[in-house]
């Protein structure tokens, strides 16, 4: 395993890395407080497209992990920035929830119900057949398709439920058009986050529990990667996930205590 190279900023995953649902993973609060005391730059980076940065920060604070909205990067924020850079003030049809809506508005994009330049889709728990038909029609007529994140399943209080990627798969199948994917494992979200820190990707380190999203996205962007065995990837299934991802993390930490000691010796 490689040793930690100099890093100027950290991109930290949330679910599975700092918490499981409503429960903080042991050591998450100490990790963040230590980074703050050492003045090490970091951002929370999540594929979650439904929540606003304020909502994400509130969730962390409720569990005892110090957070403020300025430290939060979501796939919705990155998707809105991508569209605004491609076409400032574009007409956008949105299939999503509060986090995506707020991000699009804050980027100066115009939310419309007809003749959009872009169709952007995230998790949308009010998704219907009519929604699917409308989105497909717009895309077939020339609107560009953007998917906030490709997660097929999401954890819920009732087990796993379909995620944004499952809805996106239906839109892609019917339209015949592959969307631009923003969230992990795409490098777009990482590029957005490193831009926020005013760093090049090679100066940043991605920390996460998922080989096929967090670590794959970090590697695709050119970041250093640290896998923590706190969530999806464990000591028992590590090799399976490494084989499936087709890459290896630069560093592996068993838990957040080991990670804290590595980053702040």
mmCIF file of C-alpha atoms in Angstrom, residues 1-5 202 204-206 211 215 218-219 222-227 247-253 262:
data_model
loop_
_atom_site.group_PDB
_atom_site.id
_atom_site.type_symbol
_atom_site.label_atom_id
_atom_site.label_comp_id
_atom_site.label_asym_id
_atom_site.label_seq_id
_atom_site.Cartn_x
_atom_site.Cartn_y
_atom_site.Cartn_z
ATOM 1 C CA UNK A 1 0.000 0.000 0.000
ATOM 2 C CA UNK A 2 1.283 3.436 -0.885
ATOM 3 C CA UNK A 3 2.067 6.073 1.713
ATOM 4 C CA UNK A 4 0.091 9.289 1.930
ATOM 5 C CA UNK A 5 1.442 11.916 -0.409
ATOM 6 C CA UNK A 202 -3.726 15.957 -8.235
ATOM 7 C CA UNK A 204 -6.702 16.614 -3.580
ATOM 8 C CA UNK A 205 -7.503 13.344 -1.819
ATOM 9 C CA UNK A 206 -10.833 11.537 -2.092
ATOM 10 C CA UNK A 211 -14.878 1.379 -4.603
ATOM 11 C CA UNK A 215 -12.692 5.619 -5.335
ATOM 12 C CA UNK A 218 -11.303 10.015 -7.482
ATOM 13 C CA UNK A 219 -9.113 7.895 -9.733
ATOM 14 C CA UNK A 222 -6.624 12.149 -10.949
ATOM 15 C CA UNK A 223 -6.999 12.518 -7.185
ATOM 16 C CA UNK A 224 -5.260 10.476 -4.509
ATOM 17 C CA UNK A 225 -7.756 7.998 -3.009
ATOM 18 C CA UNK A 226 -8.277 6.610 0.497
ATOM 19 C CA UNK A 227 -10.738 3.760 1.022
ATOM 20 C CA UNK A 247 -8.836 -0.198 -9.761
ATOM 21 C CA UNK A 248 -7.178 -0.128 -6.350
ATOM 22 C CA UNK A 249 -7.255 2.657 -3.766
ATOM 23 C CA UNK A 250 -3.971 4.354 -2.976
ATOM 24 C CA UNK A 251 -4.482 3.797 0.768
ATOM 25 C CA UNK A 252 -6.869 1.688 2.875
ATOM 26 C CA UNK A 253 -7.916 2.582 6.434
ATOM 27 C CA UNK A 262 -2.973 9.075 9.011
#
